Coordinates of C-alpha atoms and ligand atoms in Angstrom, one line a residue:
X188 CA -5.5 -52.3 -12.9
X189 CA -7.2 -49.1 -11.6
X190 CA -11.0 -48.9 -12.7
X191 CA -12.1 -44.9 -13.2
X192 CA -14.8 -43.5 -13.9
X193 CA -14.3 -40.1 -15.7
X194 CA -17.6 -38.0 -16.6
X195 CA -17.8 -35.9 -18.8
X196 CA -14.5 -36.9 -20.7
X197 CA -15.6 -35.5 -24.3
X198 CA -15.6 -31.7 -23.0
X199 CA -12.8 -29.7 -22.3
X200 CA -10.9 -30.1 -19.5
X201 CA -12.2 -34.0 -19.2
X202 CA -10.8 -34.3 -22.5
X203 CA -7.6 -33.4 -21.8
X204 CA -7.5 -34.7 -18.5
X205 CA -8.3 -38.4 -19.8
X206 CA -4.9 -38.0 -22.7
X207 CA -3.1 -36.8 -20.0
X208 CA -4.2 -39.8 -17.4
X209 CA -3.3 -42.6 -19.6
X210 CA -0.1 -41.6 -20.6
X211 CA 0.5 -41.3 -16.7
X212 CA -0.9 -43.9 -15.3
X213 CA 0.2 -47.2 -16.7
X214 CA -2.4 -48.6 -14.3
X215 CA -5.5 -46.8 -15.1
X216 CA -8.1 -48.2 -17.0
X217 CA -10.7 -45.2 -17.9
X218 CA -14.2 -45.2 -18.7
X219 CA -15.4 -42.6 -20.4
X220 CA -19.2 -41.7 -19.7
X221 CA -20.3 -38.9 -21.3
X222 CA -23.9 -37.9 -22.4
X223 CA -22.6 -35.8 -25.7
X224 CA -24.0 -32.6 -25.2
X225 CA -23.4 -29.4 -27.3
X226 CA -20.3 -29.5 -25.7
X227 CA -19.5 -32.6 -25.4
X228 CA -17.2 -33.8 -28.8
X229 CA -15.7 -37.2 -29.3
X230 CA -13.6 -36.0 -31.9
X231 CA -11.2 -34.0 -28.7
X232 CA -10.0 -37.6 -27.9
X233 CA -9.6 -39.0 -31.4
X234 CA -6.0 -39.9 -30.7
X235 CA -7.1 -42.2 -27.4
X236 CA -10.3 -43.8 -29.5
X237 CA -8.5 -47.0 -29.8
X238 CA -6.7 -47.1 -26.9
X239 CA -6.6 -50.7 -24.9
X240 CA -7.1 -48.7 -21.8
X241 CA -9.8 -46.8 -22.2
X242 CA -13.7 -46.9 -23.2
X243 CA -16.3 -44.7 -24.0
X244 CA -20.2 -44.8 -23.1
X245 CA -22.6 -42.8 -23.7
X246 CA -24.9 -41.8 -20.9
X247 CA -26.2 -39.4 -18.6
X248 CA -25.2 -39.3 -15.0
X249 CA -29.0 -38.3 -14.3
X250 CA -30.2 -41.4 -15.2
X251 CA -30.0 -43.7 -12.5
X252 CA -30.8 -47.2 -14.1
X253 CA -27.8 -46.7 -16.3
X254 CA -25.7 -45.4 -13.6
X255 CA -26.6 -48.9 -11.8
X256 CA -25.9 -50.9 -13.9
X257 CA -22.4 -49.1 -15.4
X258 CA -21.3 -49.1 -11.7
X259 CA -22.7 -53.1 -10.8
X260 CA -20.7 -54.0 -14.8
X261 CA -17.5 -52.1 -14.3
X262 CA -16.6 -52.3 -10.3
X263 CA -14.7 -48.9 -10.1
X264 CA -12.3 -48.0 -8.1
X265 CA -12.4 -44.0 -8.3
X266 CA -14.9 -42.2 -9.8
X267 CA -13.7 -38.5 -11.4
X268 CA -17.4 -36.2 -11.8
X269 CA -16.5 -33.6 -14.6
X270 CA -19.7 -33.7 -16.5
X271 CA -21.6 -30.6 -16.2
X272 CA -23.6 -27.7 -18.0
X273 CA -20.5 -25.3 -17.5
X274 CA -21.5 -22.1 -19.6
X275 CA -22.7 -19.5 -16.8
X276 CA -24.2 -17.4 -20.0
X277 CA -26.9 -20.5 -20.6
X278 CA -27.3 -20.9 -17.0
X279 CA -29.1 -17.4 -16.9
X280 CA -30.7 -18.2 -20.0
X281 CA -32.3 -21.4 -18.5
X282 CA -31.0 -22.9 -14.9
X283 CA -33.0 -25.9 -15.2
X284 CA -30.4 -28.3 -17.3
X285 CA -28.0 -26.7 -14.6
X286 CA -29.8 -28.7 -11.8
X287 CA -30.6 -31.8 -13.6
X288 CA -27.0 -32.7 -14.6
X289 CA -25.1 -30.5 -12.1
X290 CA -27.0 -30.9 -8.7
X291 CA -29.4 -34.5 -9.4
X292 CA -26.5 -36.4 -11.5
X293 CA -24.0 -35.8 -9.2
X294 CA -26.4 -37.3 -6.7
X295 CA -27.1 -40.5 -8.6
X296 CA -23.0 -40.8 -8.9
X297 CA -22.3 -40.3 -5.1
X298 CA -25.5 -42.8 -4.6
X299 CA -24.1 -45.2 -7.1
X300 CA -20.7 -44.9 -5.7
X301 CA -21.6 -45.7 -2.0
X302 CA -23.5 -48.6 -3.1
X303 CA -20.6 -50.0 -5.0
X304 CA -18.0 -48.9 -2.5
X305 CA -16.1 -46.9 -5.0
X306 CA -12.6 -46.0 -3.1
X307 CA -12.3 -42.0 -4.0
X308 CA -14.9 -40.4 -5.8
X309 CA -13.0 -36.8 -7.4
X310 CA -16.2 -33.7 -7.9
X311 CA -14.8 -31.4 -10.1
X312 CA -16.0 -27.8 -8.5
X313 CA -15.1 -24.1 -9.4
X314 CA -13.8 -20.6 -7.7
X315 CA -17.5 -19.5 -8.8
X316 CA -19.1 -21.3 -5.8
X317 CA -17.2 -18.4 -3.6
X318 CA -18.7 -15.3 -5.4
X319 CA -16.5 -12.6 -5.7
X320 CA -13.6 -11.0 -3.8
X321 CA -13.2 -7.5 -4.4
X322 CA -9.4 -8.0 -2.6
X323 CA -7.2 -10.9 -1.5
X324 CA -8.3 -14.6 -2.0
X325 CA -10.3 -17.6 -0.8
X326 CA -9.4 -20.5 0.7
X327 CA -10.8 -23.6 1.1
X328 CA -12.6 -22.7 4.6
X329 CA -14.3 -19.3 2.9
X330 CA -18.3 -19.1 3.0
X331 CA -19.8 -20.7 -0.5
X332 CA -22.2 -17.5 -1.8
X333 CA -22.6 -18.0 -5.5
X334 CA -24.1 -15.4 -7.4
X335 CA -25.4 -17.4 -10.9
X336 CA -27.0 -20.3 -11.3
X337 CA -24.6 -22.4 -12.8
X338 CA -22.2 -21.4 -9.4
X339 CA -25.2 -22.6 -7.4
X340 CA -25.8 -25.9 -9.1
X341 CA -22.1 -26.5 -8.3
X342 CA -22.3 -25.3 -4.8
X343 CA -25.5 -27.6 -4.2
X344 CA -23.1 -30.8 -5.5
X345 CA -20.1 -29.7 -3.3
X346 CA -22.6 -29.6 -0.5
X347 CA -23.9 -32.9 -1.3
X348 CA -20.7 -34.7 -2.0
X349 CA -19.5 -33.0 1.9
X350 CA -22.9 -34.7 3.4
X351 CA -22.2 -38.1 1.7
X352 CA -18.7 -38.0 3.3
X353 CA -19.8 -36.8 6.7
X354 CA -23.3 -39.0 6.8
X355 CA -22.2 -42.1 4.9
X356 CA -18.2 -42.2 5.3
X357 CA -18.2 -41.2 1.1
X358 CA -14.5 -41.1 0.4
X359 CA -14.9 -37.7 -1.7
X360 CA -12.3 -35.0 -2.2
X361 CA -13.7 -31.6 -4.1
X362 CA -11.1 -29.5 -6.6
X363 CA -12.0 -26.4 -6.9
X364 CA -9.9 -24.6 -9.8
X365 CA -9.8 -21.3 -11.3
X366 CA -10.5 -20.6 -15.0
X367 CA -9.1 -22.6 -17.2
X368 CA -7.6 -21.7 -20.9
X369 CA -6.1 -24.4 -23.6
X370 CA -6.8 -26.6 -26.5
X371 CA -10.7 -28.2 -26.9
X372 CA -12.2 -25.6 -25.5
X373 CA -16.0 -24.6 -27.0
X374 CA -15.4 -21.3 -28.4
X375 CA -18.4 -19.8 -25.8
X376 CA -16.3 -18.9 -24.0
X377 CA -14.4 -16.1 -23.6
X378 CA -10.7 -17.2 -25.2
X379 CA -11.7 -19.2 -28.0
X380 CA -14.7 -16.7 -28.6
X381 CA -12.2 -14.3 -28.9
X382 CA -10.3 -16.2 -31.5
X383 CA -13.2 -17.1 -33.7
X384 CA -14.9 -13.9 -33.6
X385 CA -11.3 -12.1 -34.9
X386 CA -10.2 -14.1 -37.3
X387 CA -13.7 -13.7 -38.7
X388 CA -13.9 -10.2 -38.4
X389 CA -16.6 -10.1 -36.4
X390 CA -17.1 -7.7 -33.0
X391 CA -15.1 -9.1 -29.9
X392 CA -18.4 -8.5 -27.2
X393 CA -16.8 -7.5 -24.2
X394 CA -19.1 -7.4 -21.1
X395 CA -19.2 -4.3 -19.0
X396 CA -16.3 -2.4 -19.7
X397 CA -13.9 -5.2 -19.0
X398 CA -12.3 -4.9 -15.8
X399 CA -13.7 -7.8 -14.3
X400 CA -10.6 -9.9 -13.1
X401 CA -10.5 -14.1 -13.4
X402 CA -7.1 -16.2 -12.4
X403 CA -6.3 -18.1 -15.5
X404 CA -5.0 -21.6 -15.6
X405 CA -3.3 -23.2 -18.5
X406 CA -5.8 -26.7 -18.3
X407 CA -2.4 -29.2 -18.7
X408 CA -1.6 -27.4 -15.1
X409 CA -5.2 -27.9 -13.6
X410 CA -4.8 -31.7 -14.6
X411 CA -1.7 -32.3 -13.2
X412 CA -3.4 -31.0 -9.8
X413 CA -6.8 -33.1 -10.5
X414 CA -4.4 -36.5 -10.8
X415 CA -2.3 -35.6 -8.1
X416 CA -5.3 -35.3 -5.7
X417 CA -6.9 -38.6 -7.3
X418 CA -3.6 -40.0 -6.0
X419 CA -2.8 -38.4 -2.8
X420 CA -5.1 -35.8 -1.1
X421 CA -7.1 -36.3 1.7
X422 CA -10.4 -37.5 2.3
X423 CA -13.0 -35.2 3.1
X424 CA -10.8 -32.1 2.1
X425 CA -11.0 -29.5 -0.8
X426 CA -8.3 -28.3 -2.8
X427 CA -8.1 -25.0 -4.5
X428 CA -6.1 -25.0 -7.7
X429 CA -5.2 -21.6 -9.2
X430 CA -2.3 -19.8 -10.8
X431 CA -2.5 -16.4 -9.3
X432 CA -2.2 -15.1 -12.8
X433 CA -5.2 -12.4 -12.5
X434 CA -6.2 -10.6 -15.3
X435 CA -8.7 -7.8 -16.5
X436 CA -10.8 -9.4 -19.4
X437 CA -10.2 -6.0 -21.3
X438 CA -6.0 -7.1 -20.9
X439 CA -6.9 -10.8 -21.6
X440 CA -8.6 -9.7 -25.2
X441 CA -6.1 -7.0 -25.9
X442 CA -3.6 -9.6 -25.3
X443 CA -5.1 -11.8 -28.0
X444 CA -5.4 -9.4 -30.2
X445 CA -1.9 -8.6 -29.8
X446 CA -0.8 -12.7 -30.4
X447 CA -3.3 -12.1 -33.5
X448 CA -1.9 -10.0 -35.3
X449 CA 1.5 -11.3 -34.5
X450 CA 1.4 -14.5 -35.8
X451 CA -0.6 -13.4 -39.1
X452 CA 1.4 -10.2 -39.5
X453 CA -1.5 -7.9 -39.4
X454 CA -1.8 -4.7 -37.6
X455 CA -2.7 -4.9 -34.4
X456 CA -5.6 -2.1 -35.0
X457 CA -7.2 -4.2 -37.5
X458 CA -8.5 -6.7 -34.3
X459 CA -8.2 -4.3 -31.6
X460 CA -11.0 -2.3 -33.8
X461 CA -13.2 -5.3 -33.4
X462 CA -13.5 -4.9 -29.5
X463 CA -17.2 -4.3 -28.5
X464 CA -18.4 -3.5 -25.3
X465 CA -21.8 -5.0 -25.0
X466 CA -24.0 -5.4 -21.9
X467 CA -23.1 -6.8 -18.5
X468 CA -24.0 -10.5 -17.8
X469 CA -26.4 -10.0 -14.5
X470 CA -25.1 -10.8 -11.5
X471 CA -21.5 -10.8 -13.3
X472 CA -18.9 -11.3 -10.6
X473 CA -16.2 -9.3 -10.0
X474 CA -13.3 -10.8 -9.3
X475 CA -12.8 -14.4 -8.8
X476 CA -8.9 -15.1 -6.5
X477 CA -8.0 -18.6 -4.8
X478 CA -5.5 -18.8 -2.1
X479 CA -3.6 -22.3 -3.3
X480 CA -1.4 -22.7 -0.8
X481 CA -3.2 -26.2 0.4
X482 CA -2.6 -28.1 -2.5
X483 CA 1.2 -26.8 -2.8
X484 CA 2.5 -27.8 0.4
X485 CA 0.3 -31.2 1.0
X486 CA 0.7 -32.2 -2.3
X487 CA 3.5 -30.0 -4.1
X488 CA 2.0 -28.8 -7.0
X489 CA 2.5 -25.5 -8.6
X490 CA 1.6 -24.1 -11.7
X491 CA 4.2 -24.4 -14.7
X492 CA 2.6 -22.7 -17.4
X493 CA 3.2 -18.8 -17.3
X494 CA 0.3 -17.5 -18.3
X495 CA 1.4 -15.5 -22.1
X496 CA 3.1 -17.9 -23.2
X497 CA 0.2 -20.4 -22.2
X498 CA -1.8 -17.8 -24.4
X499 CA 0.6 -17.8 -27.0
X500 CA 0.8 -22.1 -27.6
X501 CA -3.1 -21.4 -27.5
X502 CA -3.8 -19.2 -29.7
X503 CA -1.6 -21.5 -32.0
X504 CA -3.5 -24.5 -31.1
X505 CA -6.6 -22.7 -32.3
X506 CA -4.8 -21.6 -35.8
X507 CA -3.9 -25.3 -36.4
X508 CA -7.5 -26.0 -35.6
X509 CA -9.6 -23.7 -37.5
X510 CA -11.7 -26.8 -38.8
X511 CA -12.1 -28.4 -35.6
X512 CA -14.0 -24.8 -34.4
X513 CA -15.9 -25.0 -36.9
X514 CA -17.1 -28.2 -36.7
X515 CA -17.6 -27.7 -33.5
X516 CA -19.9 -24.9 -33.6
X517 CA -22.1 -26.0 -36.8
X518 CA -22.4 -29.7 -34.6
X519 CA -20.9 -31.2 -37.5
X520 CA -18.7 -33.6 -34.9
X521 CA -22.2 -35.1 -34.5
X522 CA -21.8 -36.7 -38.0
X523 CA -18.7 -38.2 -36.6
X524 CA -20.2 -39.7 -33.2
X525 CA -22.4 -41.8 -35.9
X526 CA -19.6 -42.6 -38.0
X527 CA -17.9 -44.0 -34.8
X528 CA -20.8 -46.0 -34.0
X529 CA -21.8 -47.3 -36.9
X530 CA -18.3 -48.8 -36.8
X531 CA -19.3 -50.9 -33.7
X532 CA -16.8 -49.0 -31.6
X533 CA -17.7 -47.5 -28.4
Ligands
NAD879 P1 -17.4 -28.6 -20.9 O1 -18.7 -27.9 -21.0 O2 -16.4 -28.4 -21.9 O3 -17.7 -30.2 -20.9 C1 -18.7 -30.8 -20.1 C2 -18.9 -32.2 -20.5 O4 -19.9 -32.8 -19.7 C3 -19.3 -32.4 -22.0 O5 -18.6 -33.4 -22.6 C4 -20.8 -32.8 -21.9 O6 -21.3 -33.6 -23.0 C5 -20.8 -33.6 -20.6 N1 -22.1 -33.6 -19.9 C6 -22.9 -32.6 -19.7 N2 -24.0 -33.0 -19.1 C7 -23.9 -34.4 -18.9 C8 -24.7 -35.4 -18.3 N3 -25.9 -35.1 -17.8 N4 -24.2 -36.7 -18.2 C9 -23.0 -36.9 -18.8 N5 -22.2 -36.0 -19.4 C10 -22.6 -34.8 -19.4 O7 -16.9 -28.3 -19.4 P2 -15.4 -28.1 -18.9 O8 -15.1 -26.7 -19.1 O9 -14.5 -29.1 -19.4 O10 -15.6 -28.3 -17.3 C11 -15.5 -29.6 -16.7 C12 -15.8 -29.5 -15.2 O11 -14.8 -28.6 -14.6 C13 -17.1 -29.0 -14.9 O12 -17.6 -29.7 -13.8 C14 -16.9 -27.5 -14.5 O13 -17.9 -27.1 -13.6 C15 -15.5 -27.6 -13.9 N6 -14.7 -26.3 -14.0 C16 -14.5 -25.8 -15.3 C17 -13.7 -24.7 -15.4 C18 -13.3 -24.0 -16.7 O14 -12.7 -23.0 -16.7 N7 -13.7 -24.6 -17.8 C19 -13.1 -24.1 -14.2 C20 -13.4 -24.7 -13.0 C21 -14.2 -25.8 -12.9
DAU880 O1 -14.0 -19.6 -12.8 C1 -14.2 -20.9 -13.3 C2 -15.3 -20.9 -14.3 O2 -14.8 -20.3 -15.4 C3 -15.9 -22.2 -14.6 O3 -16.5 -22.8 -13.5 C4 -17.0 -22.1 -15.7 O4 -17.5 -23.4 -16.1 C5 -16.3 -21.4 -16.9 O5 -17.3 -21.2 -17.9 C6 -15.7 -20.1 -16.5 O6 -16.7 -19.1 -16.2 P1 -16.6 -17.6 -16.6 O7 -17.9 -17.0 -16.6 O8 -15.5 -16.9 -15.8 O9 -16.0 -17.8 -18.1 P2 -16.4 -17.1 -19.5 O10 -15.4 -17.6 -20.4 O11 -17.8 -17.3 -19.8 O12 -16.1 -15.6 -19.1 C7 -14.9 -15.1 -18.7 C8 -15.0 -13.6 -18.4 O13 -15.2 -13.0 -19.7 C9 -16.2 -13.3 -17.6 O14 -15.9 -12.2 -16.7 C10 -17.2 -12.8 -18.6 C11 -16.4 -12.2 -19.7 N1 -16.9 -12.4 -21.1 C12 -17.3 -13.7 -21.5 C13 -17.7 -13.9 -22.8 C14 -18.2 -15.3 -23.2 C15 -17.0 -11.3 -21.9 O15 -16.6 -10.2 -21.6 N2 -17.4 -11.5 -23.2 C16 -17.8 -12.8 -23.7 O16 -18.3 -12.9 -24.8

């Protein structure tokens, strides 16, 4: 059995990445460590709570007496670092929770990992750490200038995570993926924003005038990359993951305002009416496009999920799961994180 360490496993794309993992791998056993931020919601992996391969802890990769003795208890194998403050919005608001989790935990994992000789330790990185490209795309060799904070705090741990590798023989791989769209995703950000703030008839706050471009990624596609590098990439090396599915944000909210109205039969008017354009985020980048070639021909990935209809199934997901937004914004899911507890479970 395969011991892994997943971080951060109660967000988004952890969440979905740890379903996905353990109907996979037969061989995987995962642990779970996540601190439970805002963002962080145990109810995204309800399904798995029970699950004879998998566990869940609650911690803080900052803190490195827990970290010690997780690591000295469990023996992993691979270690997967997800867990971050992701929301660029709350990094300009306050960077400081940016560095402690982002930059300093990722430190105490790579520390923990050399002194329990993990055998691959995964750092979960973004396009952001490039900056913007106002025409064709990086690769993995392109200069790291990040323009926020958040994109520095992730910069600073790809940097580390290369010096444990090159100092200490680290066996670390970095992904670096484009953004990602699907089911579990706290409705800050833009897509599931979006959703929400229609079906509630409230303005849809569009920064700028929308013609900043991101590279979507449907998050099932992003995971199959994640295990396949877990698996099979190289040590030492980065991996871009990206779809090459750019679009304006003005198209993306258009778009689902246009999957709106379909599935509810309403006019299309009645949510296009809602779009707001609001002030720019400082320092709002561009245009964010990855050259994947890399990871296609070492590893033979490619996307699957063309990028409307990935839109479409998620704009459905989030109609099935109009109670599981809310609960997620009024921190409701909290209630259930006791319930869980009180049950002895963890
Ligand atoms: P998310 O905000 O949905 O989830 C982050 C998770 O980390 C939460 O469960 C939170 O509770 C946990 N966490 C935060 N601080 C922690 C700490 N100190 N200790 C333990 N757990 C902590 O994030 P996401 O969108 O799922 O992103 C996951 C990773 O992927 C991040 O590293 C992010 O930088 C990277 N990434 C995200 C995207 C995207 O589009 N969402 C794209 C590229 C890369
Ligand atoms: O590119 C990968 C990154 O994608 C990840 O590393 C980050 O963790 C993730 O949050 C995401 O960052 P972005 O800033 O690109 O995502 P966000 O959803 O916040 O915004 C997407 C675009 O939409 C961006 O150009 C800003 C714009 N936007 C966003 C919000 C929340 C709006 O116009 N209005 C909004 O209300």
């Amino acid at each position: 059995m395969k011991k892994v360490l997943v971080t951060g496993g109660a967000g988004f794309i952890g969440s979905n990445f740890i379903r996905y993992a353990l109907k996979t791998f037969p061989d995987w056993f995962i642990v779970n460590l996540d601190k439970l931020t805002y963002a962080g919601n145990l109810e995204n992996l309800q399904d798995v709570e029970e699950h004879p391969r998998y566990r869940f802890v609650r911690g803080d990769i900052a803190d490195r007496e827990m970290i010690r003795s997780l690591f000295q208890e469990e023996k992993f194998d691979v270690v997967i670092n997800f867990a971050a403050e992701t929301h660029v919005d709350r990094s300009i608001l306050d960077p400081s929770p940016f560095l402690n989790t982002n930059v300093i935990g990722t430190q105490v994992l790579l520390e923990a990992a050399r002194a329990y000789g993990v055998k691959r330790f995964v750092q979960i990185s973004t396009d952001e750490v490039y900056g913007s490209i106002p025409e064709g795309r990086f690769t993995e060799i392109s200069p790291v200038q990040p323009s926020s904070p958040y994109a520095a705090s992730k910069a600073a741990a790809d940097l580390l995570s290369l010096a444990y590798y090159k100092t200490y023989g680290l066996p670390v791989i970095i992904t670096r993926s484009s953004n990602n769209y699907g089911p579990y995703q706290f409705p800050e950000k833009l897509i599931p924003l979006m959703i929400r703030n229609a079906l509630q008839g409230k303005p849809l706050p569009v920064y700028g005038k929308g013609e900043n471009i991101r590279d979507w990624i449907c998050v099932e596609d992003n995971c199959r990359a994640i295990a396949l590098v877990v698996e099979r990439g190289r040590i030492g090396e980065i991996y871009n993951i990206g779809s090459g599915e750019e679009r304006r944000n003005i198209e993306m909210v258009r778009y689902l305002c246009r999957i709106l109205a379909n599935r509810l039969n309403r006019p299309v008017e009645e949510f296009e009416s809602l779009i707001t354009f609001v002030k720019d985020r400082p320092g709002h980048d561009y245009r964010y496009a990855l050259d994947s070639t890399k990871i296609q021909t070492e590893l033979g990935w490619k996307p699957l999920m063309p990028l409307e209809e990935g839109l479409r199934r998620t704009v459905d997901w989030y109609l099935e799961h109009q109670d599981w937004l809310e609960r997620v914004i009024s921190g409701e899911y909290r209630e259930y994180y006791s319930r869980v507890y009180e049950r002895g479970w963890r």
